[in-house]
PDB file of C-alpha atoms in Angstrom:
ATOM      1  CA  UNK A   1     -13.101  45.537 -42.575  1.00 50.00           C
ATOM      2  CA  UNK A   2     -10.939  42.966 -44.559  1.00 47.00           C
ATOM      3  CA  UNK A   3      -7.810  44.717 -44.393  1.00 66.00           C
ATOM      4  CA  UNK A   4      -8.261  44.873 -40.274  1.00 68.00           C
ATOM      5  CA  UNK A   5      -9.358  41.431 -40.283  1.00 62.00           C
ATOM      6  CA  UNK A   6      -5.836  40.736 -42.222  1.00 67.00           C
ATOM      7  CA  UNK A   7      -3.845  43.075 -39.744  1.00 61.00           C
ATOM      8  CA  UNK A   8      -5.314  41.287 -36.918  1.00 62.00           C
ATOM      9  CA  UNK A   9      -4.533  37.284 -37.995  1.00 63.00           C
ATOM     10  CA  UNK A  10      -0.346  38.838 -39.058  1.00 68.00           C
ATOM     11  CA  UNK A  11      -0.129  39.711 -35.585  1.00 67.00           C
ATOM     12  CA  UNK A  12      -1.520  37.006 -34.067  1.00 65.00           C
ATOM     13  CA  UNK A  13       0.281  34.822 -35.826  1.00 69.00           C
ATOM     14  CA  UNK A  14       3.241  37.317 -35.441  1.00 78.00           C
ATOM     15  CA  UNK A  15       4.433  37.781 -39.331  1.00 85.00           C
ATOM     16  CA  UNK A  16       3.473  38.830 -42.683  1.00 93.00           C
ATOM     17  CA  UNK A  17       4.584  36.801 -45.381  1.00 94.00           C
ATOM     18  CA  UNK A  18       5.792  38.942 -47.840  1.00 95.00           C
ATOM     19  CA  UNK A  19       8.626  39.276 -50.339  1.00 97.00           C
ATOM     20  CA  UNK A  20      11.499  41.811 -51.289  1.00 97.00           C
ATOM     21  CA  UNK A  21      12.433  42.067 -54.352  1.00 96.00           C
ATOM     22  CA  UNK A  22      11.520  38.781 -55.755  1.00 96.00           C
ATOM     23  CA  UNK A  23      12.872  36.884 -52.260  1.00 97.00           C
ATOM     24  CA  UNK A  24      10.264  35.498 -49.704  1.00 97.00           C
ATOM     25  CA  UNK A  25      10.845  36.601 -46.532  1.00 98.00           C
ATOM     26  CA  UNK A  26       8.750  36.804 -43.086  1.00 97.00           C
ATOM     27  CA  UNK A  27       7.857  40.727 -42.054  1.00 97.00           C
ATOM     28  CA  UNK A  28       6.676  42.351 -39.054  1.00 96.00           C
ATOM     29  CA  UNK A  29       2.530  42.481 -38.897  1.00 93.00           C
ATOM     30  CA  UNK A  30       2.697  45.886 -38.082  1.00 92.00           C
ATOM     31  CA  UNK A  31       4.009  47.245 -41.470  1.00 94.00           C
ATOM     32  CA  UNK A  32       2.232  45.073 -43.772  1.00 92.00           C
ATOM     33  CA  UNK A  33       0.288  47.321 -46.061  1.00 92.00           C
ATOM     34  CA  UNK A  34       4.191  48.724 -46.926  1.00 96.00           C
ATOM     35  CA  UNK A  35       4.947  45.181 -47.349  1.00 97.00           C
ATOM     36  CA  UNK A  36       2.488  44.447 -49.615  1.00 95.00           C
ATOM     37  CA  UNK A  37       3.811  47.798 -51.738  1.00 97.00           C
ATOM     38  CA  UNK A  38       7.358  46.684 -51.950  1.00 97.00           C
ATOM     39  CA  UNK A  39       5.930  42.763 -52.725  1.00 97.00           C
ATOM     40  CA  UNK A  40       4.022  44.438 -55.921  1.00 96.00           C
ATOM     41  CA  UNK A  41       7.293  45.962 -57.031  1.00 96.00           C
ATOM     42  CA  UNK A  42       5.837  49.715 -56.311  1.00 96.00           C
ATOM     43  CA  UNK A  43       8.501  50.959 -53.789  1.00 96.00           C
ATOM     44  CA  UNK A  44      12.340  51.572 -55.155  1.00 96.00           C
ATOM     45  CA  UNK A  45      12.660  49.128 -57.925  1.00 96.00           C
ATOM     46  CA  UNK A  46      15.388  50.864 -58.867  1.00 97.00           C
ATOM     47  CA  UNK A  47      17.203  50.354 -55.381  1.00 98.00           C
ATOM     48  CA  UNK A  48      16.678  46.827 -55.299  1.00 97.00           C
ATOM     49  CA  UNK A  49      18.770  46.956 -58.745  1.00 97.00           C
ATOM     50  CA  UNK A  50      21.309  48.888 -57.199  1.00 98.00           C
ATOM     51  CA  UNK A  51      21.011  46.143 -54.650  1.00 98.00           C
ATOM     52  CA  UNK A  52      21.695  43.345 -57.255  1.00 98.00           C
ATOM     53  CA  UNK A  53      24.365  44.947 -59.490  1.00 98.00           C
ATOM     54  CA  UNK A  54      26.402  45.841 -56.828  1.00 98.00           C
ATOM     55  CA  UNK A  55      26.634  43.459 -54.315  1.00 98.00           C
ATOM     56  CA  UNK A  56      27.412  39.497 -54.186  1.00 98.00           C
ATOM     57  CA  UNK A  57      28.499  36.589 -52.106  1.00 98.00           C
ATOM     58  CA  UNK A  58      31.841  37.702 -51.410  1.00 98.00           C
ATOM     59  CA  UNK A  59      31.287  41.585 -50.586  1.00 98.00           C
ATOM     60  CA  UNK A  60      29.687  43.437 -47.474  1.00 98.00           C
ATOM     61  CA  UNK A  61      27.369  46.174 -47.451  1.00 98.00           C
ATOM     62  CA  UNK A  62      26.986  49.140 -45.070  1.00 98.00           C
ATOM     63  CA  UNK A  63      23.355  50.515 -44.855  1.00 98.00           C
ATOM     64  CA  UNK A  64      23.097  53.830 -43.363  1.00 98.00           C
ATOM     65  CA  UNK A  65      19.914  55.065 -42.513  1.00 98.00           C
ATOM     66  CA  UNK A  66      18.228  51.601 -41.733  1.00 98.00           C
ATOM     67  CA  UNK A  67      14.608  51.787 -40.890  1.00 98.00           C
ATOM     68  CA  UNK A  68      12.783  49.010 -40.429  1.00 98.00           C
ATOM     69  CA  UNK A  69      15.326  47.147 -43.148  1.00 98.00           C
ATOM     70  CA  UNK A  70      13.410  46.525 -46.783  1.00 98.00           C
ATOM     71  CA  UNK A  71      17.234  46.714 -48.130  1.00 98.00           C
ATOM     72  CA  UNK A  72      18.989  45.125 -45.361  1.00 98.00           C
ATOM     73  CA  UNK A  73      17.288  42.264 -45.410  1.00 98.00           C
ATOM     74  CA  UNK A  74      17.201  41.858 -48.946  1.00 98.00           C
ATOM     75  CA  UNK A  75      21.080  43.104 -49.018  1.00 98.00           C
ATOM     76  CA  UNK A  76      22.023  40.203 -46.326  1.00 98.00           C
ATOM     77  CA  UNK A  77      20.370  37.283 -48.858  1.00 98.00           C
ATOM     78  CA  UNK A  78      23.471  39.104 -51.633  1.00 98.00           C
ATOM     79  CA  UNK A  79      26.320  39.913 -49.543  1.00 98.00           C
ATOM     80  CA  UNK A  80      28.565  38.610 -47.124  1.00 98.00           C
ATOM     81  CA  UNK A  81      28.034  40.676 -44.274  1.00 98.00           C
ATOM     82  CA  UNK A  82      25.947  43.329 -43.943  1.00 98.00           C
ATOM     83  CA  UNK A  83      26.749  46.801 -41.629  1.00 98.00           C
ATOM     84  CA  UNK A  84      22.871  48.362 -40.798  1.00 98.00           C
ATOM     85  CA  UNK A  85      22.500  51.761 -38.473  1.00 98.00           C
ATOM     86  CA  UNK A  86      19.291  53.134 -37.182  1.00 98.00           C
ATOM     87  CA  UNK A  87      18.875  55.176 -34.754  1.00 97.00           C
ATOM     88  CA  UNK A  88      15.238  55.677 -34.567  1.00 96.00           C
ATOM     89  CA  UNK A  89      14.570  53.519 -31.037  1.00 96.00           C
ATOM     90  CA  UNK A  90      10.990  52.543 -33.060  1.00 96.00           C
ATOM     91  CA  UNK A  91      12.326  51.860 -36.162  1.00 97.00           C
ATOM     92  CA  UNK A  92      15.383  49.865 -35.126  1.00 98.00           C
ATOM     93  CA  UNK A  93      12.456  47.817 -32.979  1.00 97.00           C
ATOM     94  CA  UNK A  94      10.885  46.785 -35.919  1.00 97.00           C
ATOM     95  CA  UNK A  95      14.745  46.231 -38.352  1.00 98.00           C
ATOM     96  CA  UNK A  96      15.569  43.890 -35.305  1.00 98.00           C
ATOM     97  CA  UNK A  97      12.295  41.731 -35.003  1.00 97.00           C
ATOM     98  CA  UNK A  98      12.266  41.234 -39.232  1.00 98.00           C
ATOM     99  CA  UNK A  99      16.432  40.526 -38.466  1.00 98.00           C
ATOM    100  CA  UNK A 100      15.154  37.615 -36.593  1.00 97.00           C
ATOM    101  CA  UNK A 101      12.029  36.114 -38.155  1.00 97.00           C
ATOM    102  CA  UNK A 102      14.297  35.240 -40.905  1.00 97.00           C
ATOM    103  CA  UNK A 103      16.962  34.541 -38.746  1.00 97.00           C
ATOM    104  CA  UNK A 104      19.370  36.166 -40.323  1.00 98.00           C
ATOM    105  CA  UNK A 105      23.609  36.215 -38.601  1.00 98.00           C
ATOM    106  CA  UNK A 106      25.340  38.140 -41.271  1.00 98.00           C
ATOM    107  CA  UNK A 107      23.650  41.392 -40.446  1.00 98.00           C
ATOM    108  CA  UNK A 108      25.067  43.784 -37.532  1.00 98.00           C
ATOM    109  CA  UNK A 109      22.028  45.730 -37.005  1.00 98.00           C
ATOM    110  CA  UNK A 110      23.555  49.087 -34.215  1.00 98.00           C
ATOM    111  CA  UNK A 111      20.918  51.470 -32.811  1.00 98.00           C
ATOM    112  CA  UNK A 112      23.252  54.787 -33.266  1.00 97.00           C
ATOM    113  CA  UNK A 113      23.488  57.408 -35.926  1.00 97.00           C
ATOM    114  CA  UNK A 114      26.908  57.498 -37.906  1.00 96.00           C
ATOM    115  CA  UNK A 115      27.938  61.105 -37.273  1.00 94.00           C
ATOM    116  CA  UNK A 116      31.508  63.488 -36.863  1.00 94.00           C
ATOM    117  CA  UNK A 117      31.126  62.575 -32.957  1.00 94.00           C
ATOM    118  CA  UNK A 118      30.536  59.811 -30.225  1.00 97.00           C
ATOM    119  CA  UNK A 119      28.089  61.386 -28.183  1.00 97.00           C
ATOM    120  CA  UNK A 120      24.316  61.803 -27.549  1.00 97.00           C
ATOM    121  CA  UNK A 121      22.118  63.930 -29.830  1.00 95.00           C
ATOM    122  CA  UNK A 122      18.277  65.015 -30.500  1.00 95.00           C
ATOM    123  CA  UNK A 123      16.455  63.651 -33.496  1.00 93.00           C
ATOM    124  CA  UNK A 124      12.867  63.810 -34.063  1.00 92.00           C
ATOM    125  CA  UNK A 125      10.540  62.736 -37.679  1.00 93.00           C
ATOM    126  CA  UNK A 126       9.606  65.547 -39.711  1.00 92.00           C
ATOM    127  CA  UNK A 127       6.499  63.008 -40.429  1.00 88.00           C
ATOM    128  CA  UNK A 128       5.493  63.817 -36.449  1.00 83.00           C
ATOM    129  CA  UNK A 129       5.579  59.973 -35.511  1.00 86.00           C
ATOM    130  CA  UNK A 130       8.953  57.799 -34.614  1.00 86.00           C
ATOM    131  CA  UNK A 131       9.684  55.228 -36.871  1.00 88.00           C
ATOM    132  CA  UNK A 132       7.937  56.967 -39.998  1.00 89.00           C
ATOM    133  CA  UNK A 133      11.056  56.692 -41.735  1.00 90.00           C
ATOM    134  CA  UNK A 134      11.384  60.757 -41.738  1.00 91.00           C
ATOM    135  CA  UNK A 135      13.483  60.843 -38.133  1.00 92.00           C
ATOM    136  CA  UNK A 136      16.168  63.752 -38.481  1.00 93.00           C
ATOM    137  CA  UNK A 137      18.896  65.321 -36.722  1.00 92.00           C
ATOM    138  CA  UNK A 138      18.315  68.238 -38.756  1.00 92.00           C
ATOM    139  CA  UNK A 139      14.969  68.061 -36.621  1.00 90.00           C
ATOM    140  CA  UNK A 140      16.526  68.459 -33.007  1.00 89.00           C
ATOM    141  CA  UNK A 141      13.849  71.100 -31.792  1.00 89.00           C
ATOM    142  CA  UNK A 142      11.327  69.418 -32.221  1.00 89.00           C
ATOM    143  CA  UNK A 143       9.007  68.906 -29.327  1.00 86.00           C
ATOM    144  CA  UNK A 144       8.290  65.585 -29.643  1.00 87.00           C
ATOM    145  CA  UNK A 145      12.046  64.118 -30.181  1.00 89.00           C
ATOM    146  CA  UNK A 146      14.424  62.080 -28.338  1.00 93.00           C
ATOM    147  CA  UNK A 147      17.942  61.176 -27.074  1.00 95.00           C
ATOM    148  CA  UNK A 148      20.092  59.256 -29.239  1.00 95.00           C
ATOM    149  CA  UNK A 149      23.810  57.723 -29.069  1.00 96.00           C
ATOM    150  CA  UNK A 150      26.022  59.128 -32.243  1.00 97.00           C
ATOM    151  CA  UNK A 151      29.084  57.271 -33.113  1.00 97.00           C
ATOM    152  CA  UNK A 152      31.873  58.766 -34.538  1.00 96.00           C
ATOM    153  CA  UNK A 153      32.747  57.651 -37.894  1.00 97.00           C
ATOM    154  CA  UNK A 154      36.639  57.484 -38.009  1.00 96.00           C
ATOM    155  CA  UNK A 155      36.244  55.509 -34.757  1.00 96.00           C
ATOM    156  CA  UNK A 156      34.156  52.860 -36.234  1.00 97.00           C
ATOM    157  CA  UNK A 157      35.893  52.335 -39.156  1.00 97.00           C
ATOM    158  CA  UNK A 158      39.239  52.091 -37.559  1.00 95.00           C
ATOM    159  CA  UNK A 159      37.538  49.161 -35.249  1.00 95.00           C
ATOM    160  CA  UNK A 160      35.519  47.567 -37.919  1.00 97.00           C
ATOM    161  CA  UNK A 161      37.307  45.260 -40.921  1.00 97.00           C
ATOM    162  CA  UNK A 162      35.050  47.445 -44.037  1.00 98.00           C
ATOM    163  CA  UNK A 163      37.526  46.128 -46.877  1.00 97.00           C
ATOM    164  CA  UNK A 164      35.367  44.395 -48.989  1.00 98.00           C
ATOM    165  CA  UNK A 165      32.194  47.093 -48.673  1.00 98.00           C
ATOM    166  CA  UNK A 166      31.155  47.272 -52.505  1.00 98.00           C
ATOM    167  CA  UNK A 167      28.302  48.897 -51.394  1.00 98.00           C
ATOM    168  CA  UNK A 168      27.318  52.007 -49.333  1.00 98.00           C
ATOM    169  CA  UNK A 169      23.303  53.257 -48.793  1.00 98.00           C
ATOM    170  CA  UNK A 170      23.155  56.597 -47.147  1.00 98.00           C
ATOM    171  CA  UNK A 171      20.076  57.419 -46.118  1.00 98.00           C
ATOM    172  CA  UNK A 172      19.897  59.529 -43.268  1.00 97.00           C
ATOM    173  CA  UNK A 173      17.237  62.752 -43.609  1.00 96.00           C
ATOM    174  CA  UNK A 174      19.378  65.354 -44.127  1.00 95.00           C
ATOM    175  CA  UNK A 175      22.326  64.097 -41.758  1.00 95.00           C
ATOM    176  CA  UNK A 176      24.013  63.514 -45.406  1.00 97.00           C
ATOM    177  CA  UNK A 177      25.664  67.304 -45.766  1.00 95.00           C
ATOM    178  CA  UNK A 178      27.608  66.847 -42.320  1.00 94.00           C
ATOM    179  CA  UNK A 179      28.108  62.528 -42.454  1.00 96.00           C
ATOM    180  CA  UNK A 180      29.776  62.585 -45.739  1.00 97.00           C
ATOM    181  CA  UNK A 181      32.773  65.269 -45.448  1.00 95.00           C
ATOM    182  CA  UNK A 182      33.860  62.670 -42.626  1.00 96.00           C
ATOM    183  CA  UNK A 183      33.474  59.739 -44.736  1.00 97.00           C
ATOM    184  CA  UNK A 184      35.232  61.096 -47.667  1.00 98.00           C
ATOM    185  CA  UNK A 185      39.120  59.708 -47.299  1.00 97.00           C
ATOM    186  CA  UNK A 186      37.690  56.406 -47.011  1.00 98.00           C
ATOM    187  CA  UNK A 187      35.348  56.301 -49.947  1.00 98.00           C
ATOM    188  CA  UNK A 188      37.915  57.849 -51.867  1.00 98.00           C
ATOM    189  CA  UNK A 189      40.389  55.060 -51.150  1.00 97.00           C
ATOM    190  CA  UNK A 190      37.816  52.370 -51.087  1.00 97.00           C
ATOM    191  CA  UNK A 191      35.611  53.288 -53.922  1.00 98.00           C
ATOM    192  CA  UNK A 192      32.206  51.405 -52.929  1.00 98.00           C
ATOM    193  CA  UNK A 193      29.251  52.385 -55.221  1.00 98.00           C
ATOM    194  CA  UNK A 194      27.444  55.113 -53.176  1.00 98.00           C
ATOM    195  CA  UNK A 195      23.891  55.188 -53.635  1.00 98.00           C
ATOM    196  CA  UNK A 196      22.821  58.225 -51.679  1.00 98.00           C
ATOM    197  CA  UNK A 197      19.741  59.926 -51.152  1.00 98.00           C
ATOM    198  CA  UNK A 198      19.395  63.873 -50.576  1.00 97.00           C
ATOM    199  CA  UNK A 199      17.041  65.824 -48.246  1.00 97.00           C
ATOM    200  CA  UNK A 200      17.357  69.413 -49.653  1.00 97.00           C
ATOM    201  CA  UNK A 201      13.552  70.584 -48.743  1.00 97.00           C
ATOM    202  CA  UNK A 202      14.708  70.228 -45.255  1.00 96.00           C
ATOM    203  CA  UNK A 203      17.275  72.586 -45.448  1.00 96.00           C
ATOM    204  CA  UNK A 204      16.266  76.298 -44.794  1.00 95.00           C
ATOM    205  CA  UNK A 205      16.089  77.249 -48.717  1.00 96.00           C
ATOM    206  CA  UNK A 206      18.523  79.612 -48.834  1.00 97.00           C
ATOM    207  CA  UNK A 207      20.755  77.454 -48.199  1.00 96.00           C
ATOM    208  CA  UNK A 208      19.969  74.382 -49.913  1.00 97.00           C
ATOM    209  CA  UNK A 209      22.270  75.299 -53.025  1.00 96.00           C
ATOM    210  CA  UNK A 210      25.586  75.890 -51.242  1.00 97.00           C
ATOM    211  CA  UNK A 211      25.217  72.493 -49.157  1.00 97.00           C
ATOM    212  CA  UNK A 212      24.258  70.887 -52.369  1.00 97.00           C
ATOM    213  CA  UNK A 213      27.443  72.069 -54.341  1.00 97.00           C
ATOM    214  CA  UNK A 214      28.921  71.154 -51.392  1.00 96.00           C
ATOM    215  CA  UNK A 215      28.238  67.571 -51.969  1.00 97.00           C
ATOM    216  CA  UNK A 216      29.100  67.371 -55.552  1.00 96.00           C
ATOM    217  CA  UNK A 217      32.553  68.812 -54.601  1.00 97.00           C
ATOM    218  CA  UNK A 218      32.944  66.137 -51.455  1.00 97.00           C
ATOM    219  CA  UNK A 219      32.352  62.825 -53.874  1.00 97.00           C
ATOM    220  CA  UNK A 220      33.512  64.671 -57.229  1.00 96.00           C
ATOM    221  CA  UNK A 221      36.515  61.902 -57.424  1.00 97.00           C
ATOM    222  CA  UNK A 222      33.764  59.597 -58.324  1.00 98.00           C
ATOM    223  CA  UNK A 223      33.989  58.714 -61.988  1.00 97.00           C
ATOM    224  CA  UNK A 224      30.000  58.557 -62.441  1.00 97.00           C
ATOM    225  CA  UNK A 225      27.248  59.804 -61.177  1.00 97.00           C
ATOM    226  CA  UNK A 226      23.468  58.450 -61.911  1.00 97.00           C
ATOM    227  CA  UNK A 227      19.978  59.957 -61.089  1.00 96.00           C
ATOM    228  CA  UNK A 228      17.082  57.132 -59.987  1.00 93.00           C
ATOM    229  CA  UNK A 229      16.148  56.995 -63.510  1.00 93.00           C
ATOM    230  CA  UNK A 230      19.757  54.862 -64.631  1.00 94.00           C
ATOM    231  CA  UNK A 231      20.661  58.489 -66.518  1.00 96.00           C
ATOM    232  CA  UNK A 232      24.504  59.445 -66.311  1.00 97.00           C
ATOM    233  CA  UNK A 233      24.334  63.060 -65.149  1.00 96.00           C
ATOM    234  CA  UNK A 234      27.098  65.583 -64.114  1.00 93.00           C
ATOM    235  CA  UNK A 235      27.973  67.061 -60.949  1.00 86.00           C
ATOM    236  CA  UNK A 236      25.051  69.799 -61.951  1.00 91.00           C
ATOM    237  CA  UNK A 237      22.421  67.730 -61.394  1.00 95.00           C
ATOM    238  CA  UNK A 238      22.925  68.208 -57.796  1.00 95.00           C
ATOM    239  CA  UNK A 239      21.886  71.997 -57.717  1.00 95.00           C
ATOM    240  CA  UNK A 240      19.602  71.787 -60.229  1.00 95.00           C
ATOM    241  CA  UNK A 241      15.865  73.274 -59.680  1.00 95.00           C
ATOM    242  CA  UNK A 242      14.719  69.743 -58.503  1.00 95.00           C
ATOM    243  CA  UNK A 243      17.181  69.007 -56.539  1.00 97.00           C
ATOM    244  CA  UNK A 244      16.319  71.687 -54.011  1.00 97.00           C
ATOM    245  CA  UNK A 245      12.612  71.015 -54.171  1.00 97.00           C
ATOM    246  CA  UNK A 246      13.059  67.146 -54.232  1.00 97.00           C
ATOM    247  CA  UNK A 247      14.173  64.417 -52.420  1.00 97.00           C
ATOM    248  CA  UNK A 248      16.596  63.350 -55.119  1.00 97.00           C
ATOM    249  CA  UNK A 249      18.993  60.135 -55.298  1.00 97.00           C
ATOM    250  CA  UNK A 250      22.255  59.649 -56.729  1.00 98.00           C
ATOM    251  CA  UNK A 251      24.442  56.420 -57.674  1.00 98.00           C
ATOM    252  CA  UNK A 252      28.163  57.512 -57.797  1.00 98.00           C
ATOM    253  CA  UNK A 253      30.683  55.076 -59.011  1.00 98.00           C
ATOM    254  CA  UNK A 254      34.496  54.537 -60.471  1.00 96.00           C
TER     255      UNK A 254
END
């Protein structure tokens, strides 16, 4: 009874005051028990320390795989300028309304899906509800999915000044084994930290360990590699036992 008493005065008043990682901000109402998890410190600690040892005043960050924005808006309080993409129509609904209660400029917030095409393309969540943060393309027959635009990666970064990204999150439900082969000359001339996070288990399982080897060869000019614990591990780590069973993520630096 409390908690929908609470639910009902954050949207009446139209925010939840909350805070991400440390940094008061005001939230949308309608995802305020989350809030209140990532306000206690019990959802990524470990990416908002990515967040903090890898960007600063001076340096941009491109977030990939959006959602309703816990890092962007936390990333656009450390960086420069901050690149987010979400294609979810729900999701990017709620990144734009917590964009604005803290009015935030430095953020360009596009409702596409980085991809190897400029086109349109079927997504749907693997959670059965858009905006639960599980949207896929990998989940195109879904009954229940939708139309969305994809924009072609060289073409974006030809049009947009990415020089001083220190930073890339790639988040993208299993869109990761087709988006980065197209974004490999440019990391590998850039060098931003990529903090990436894998989707094996939705992958049909026999072929979860090719398309995983498959991305340790794409970013294997990265110097480094770390597992969410802070670990240094090797290229292995990707097709290892877990990471075909888990939804695994991986900082790669140098």
């Amino acid at each position: 009874m409390l908690t929908r008493l609470r639910k009902a005065i954050y949207r009446v008043r139209g925010f939840y005051e909350g805070q991400l990682g440390g940094v008061p901000f005001r939230l949308d109402p309608y995802h305020s028990k989350f809030w209140r998890r990532v306000g206690a410190g019990r959802w990524e600690p470990e990416t908002y320390a990515v967040l903090d040892a890898h960007l600063a005043a001076d340096a941009d960050y491109l977030d990939i795989g959006a959602w309703i924005g816990p890092t962007v808006l936390y990333a656009a309080k450390k960086a420069r300028h901050v690149w987010a993409f979400e294609p979810d129509a729900t999701a990017f609904r709620h990144l734009a309304w917590n964009i604005e209660l803290n009015g935030l400029r430095n953020i360009s917030a596009l409702p596409v899906a980085l991809s190897t095409r400029t086109g349109v393309a079927r997504m749907a969540s693997f959670g059965g509800e858009a905006g639960d943060s599980m949207t896929s393309l990998l989940n195109a027959e879904a009954a229940d999915g939708s139309d969305v635009v994809t924009l072609d990666w060289d073409s974006f970064a030809a049009d947009a000044d990415l020089s001083r990204v220190s930073l890339v999150k790639i988040d993208v439900e299993g869109a990761e084994f087709g988006l980065l082969a197209a974004l490999r000359p440019w990391l590998e001339a850039q060098r931003p930290a990529l903090y990436l996070s894998t989707h094996a288990p939705y992958l049909a399982e026999a072929k979860r360990a090719a398309q995983m080897a498959a991305l340790a060869e794409t970013l294997s000019f990265y110097a480094t590699c770390h597992d969410e614990t802070g670990a240094v591990v090797t290229a292995e780590a990707l097709t290892a036992p877990d990471a075909l069973t888990r939804f695994r993520t991986f900082l790669f630096t140098g």
